[in-house]
Short mmCIF file of C-alpha atoms and ligand atoms in Angstrom, two decimals:
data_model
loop_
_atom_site.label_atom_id
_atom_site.label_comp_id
_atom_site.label_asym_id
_atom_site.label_seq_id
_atom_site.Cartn_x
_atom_site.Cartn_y
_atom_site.Cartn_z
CA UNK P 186 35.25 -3.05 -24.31
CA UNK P 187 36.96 -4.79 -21.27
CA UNK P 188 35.45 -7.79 -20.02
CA UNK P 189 33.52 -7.01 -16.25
CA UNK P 190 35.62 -7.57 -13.17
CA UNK P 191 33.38 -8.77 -11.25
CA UNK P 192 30.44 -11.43 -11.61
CA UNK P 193 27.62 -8.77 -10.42
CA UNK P 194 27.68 -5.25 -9.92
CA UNK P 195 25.66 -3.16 -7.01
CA UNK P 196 24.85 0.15 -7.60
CA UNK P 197 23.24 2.08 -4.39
CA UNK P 198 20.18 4.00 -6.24
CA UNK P 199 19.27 5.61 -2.93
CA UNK P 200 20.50 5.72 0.71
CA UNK P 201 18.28 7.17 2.44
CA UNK P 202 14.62 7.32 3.92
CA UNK P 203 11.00 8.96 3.72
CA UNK P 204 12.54 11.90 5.29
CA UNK P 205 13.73 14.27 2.24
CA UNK P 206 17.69 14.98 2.91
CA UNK P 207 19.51 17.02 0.04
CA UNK P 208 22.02 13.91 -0.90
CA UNK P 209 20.17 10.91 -0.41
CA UNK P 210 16.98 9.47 -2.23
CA UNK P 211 15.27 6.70 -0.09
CA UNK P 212 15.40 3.29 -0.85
CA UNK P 213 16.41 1.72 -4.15
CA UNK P 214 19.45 -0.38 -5.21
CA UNK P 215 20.24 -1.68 -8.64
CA UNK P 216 22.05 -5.01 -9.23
CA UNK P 217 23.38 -5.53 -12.92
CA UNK P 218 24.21 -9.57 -13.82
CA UNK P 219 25.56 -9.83 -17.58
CA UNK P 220 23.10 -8.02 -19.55
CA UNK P 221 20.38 -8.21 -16.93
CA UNK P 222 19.24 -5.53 -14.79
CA UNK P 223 17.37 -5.62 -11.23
CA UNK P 224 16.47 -3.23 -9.23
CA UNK P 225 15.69 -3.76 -5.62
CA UNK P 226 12.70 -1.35 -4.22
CA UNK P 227 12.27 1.80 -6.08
CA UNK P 228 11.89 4.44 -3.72
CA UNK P 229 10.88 8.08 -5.14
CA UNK P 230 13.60 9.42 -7.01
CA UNK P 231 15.45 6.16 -7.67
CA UNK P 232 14.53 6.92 -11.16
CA UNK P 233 16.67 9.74 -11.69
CA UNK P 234 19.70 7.80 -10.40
CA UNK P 235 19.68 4.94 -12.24
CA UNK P 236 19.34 7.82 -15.39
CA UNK P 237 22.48 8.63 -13.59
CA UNK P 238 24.07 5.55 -13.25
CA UNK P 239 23.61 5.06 -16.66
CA UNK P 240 21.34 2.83 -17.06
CA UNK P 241 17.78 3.14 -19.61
CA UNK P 242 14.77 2.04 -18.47
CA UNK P 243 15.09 -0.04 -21.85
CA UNK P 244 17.29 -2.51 -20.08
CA UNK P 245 15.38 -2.72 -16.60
CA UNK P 246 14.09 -6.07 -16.61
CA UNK P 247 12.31 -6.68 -13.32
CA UNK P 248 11.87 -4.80 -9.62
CA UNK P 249 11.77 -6.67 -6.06
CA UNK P 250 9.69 -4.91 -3.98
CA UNK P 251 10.59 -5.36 -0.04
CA UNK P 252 7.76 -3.75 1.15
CA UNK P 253 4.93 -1.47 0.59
CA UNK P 254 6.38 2.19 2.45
CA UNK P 255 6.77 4.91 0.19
CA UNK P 256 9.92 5.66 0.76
CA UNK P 257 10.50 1.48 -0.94
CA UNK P 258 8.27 1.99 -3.77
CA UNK P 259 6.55 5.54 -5.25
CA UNK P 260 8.50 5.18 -7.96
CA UNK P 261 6.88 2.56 -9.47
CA UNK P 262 4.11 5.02 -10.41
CA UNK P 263 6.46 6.97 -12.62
CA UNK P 264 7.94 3.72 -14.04
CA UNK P 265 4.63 2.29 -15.57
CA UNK P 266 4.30 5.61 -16.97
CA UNK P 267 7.72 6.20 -18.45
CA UNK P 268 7.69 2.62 -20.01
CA UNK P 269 4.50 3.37 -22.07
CA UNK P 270 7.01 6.10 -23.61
CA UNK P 271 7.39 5.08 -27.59
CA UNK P 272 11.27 5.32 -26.81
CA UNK P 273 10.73 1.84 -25.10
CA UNK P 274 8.72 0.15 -27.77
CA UNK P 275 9.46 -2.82 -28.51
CA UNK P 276 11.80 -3.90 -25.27
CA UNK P 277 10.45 -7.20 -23.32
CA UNK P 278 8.74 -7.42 -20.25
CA UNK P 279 8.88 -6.12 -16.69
CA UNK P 280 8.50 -8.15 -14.17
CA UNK P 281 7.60 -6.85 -11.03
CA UNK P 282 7.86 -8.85 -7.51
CA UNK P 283 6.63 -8.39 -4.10
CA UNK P 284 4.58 -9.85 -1.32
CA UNK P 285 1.07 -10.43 -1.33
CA UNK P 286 -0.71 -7.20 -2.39
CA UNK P 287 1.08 -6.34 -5.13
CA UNK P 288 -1.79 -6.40 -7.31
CA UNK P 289 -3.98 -4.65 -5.59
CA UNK P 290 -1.20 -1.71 -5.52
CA UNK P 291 -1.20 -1.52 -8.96
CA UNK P 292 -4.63 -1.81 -9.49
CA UNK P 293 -5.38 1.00 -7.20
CA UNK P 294 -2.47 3.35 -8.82
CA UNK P 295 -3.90 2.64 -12.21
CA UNK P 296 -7.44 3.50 -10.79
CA UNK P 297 -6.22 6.86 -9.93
CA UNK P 298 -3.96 7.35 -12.88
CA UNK P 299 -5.56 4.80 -16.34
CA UNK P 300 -2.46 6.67 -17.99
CA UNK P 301 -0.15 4.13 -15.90
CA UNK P 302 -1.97 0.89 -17.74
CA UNK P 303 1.12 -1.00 -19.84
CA UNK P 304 1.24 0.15 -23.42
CA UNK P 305 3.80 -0.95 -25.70
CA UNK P 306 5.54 -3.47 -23.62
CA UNK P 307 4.15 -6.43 -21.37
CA UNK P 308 4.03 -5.82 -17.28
CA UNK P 309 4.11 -9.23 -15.22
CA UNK P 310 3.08 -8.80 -11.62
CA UNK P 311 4.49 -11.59 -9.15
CA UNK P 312 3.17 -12.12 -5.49
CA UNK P 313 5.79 -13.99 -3.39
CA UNK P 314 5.44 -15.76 -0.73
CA UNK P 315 8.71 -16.41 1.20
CA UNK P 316 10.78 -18.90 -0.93
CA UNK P 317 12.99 -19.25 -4.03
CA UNK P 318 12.43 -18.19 -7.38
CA UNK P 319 14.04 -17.12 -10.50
CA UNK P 320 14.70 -14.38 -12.12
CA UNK P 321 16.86 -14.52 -15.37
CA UNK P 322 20.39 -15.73 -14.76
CA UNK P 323 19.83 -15.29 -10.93
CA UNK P 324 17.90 -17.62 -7.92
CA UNK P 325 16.31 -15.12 -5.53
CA UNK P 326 14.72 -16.10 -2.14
CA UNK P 327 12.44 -14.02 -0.70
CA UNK P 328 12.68 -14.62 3.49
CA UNK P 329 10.13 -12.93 5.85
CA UNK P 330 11.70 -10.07 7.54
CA UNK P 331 10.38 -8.28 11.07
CA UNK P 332 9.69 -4.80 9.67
CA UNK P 333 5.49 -4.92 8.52
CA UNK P 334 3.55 -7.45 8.46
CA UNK P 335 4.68 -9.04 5.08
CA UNK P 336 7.99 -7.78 4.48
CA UNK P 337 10.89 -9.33 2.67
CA UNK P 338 14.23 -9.61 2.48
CA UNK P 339 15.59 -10.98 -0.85
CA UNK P 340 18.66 -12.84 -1.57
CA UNK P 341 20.08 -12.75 -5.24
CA UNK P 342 22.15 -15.59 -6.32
CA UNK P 343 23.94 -15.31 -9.72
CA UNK P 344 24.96 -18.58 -12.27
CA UNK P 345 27.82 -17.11 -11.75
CA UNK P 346 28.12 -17.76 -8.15
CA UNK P 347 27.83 -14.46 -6.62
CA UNK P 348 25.82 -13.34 -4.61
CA UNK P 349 23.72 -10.25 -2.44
CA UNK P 350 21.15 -10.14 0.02
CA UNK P 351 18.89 -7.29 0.62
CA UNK P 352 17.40 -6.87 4.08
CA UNK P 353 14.72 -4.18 3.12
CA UNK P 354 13.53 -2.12 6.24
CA UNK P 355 14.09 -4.77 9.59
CA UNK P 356 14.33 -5.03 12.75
CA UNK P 357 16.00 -7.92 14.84
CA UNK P 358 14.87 -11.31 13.63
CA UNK P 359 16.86 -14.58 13.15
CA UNK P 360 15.45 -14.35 9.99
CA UNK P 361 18.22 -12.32 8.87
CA UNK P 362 20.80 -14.72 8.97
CA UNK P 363 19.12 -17.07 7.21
CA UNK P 364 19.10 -14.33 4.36
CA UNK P 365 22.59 -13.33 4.59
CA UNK P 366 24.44 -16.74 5.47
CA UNK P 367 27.73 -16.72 3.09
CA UNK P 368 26.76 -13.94 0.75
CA UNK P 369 28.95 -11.85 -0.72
CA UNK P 370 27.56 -8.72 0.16
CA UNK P 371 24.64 -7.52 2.67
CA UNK P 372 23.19 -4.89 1.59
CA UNK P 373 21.13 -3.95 5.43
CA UNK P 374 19.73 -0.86 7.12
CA UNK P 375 21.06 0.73 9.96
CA UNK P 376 18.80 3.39 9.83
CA UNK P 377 19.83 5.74 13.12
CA UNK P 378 22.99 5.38 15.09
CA UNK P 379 23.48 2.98 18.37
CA UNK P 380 21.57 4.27 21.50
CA UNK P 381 18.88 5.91 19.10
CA UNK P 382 16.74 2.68 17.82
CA UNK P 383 13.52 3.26 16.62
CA UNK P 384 10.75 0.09 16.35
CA UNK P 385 10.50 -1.81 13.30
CA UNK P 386 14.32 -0.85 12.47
CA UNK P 387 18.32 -1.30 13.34
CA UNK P 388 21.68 0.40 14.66
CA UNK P 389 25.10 -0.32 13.05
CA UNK P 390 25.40 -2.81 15.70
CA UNK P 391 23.04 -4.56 15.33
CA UNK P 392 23.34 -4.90 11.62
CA UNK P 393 26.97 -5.89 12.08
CA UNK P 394 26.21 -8.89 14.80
CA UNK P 395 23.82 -10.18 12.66
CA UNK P 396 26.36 -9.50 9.50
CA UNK P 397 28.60 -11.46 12.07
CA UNK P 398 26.19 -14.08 12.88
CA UNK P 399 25.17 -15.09 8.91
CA UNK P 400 29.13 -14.90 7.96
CA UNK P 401 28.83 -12.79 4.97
CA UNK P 402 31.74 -11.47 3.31
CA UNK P 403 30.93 -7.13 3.17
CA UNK P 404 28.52 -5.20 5.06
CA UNK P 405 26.68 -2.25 3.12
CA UNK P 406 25.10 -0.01 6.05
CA UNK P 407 22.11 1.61 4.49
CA UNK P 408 18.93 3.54 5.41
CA UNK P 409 20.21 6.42 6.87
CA UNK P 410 17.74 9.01 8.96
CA UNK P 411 19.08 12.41 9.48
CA UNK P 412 20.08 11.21 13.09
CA UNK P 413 23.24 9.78 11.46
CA UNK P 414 25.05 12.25 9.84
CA UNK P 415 27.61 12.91 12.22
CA UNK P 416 28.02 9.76 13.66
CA UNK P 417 31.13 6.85 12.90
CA UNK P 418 28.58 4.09 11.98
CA UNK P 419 31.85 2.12 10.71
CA UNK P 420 32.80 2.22 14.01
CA UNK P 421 30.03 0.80 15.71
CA UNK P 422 29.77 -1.71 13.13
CA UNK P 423 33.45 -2.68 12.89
CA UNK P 424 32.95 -3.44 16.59
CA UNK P 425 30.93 -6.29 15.78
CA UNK P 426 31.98 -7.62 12.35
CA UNK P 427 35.54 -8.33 10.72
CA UNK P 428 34.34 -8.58 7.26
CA UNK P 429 34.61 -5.14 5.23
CA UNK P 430 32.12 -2.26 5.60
CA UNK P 431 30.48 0.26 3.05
CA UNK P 432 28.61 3.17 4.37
CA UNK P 433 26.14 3.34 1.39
CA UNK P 434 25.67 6.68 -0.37
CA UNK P 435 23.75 7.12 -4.02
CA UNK P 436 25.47 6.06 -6.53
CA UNK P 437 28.17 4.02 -4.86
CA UNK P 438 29.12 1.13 -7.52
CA UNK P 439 30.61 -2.50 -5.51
CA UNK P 440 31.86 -5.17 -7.27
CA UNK P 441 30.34 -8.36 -6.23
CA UNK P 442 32.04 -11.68 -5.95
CA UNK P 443 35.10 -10.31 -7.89
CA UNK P 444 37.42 -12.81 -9.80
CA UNK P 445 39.99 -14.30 -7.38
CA UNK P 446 38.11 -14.24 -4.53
ZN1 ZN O 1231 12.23 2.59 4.70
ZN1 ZN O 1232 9.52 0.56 5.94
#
């Protein structure tokens, strides 16, 4: 077996949004460091492509959950099921993070479906509030982001030294350069093209000033509504940042923080 390339890997689970498009699953990105496995939000169908990307559910050891929108999280359902599965007996826990009403999520999902109760395997629920904490190998700070009312962006720093940040669903707010300064790769919506903004989200401009603004290395645009196919988001974005830019699609693999860098 070669020894990894890079000190983290980013897999894109899912591109896309709560609008069903044939190629792209909404929102769900998978970040493996070593051994460990994260996935950031777990939007329906995210499942499937980490099956995909090769990864068993076996290895998954915890979720960070941005926000509470379907399109970030229905998947989670399906998880707590699959894990009671006797094929996972016996692998450690999951631990699950997200802001403030986490809980009460789960409690009401398991209300409406007892089958989802853990079984097998121990489920660790984590409410954040915005700061650092840590999560195997990695530091992760969890930074308030303008989308709902207790959204979060989370930025994952390795031992190793690299590092992603994960702006979830946003819209303008300073905030995001605080999560992004210096990291290796922003991973940040740009969820319909310049000219078309919608409230409570971003254009490929504006993702790339604030890209700009927090000096991180690579842009990932992600988040894509219909309204984009069609348009040269790199463009846009190049127009505002020098770094290099990723147009996400599911199952795109990044190195992050490669050797020699
Ligand atoms: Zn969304
Ligand atoms: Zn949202």
């Amino acid at each position: 077996m070669t020894a990894p390339t890079a000190a983290m890997q980013l897999t894109v689970l899912g591109s896309g949004t709560a609008i069903p498009v044939a190629d792209r699953f909404p929102a769900g990105y998978l970040l493996a460091i070593g051994d460990r496995r994260l996935m950031v939000d777990c939007g329906p169908g995210t499942l499937r492509r980490l099956a995909q990307a090769g990864t068993s559910l076996r290895d998954l050891d915890a979720v960070l959950l941005t926000h509470y929108h379907t399109d970030h999280c229905a998947d989670l359902g399906p998880l707590l099921f699959a894990l009671r599965s006797p094929l996972f007996a016996g692998r450690g826990p999951l631990h699950v993070f997200g802001a403030p009403g986490l809980q009460r999520l789960v409690d009401t999902l398991t209300q409406a479906w007892p089958w989802l109760a853990p079984r097998g395997y121990e489920l660790h629920l984590h409410e954040v509030l915005p700061g650092t904490f840590a999560i195997a190998d990695a530091t992760v700070t969890a930074v308030p982001i303008r989308h709902t009312a207790q959204s979060l962006g989370y930025r994952v720093a390795a031992a190793n030294g690299a590092s992603a940040a994960f702006s979830g669903d946003a819209d303008e707010c300073d905030e995001l350069v605080e999560l992004a300064r210096g990291v290796d790769v922003f991973v940040c919506e740009a969820a319909t093209p310049d000219g078309q903004k919608l409230d409570g989200h971003l254009t490929p401009s504006l993702t790339a000033r604030f890209a700009a603004r927090a000096g991180a290395r690579q842009l990932v645009l992600t988040h894509f509504y219909p309204e984009c196919e069609g348009h040269d988001l790199r463009a846009a974005a190049a127009a505002h940042f020098g770094g290099s830019i990723a147009l996400a699609h599911d199952l795109l693999q990044l190195p992050v923080g490669a050797r020699g860098r």
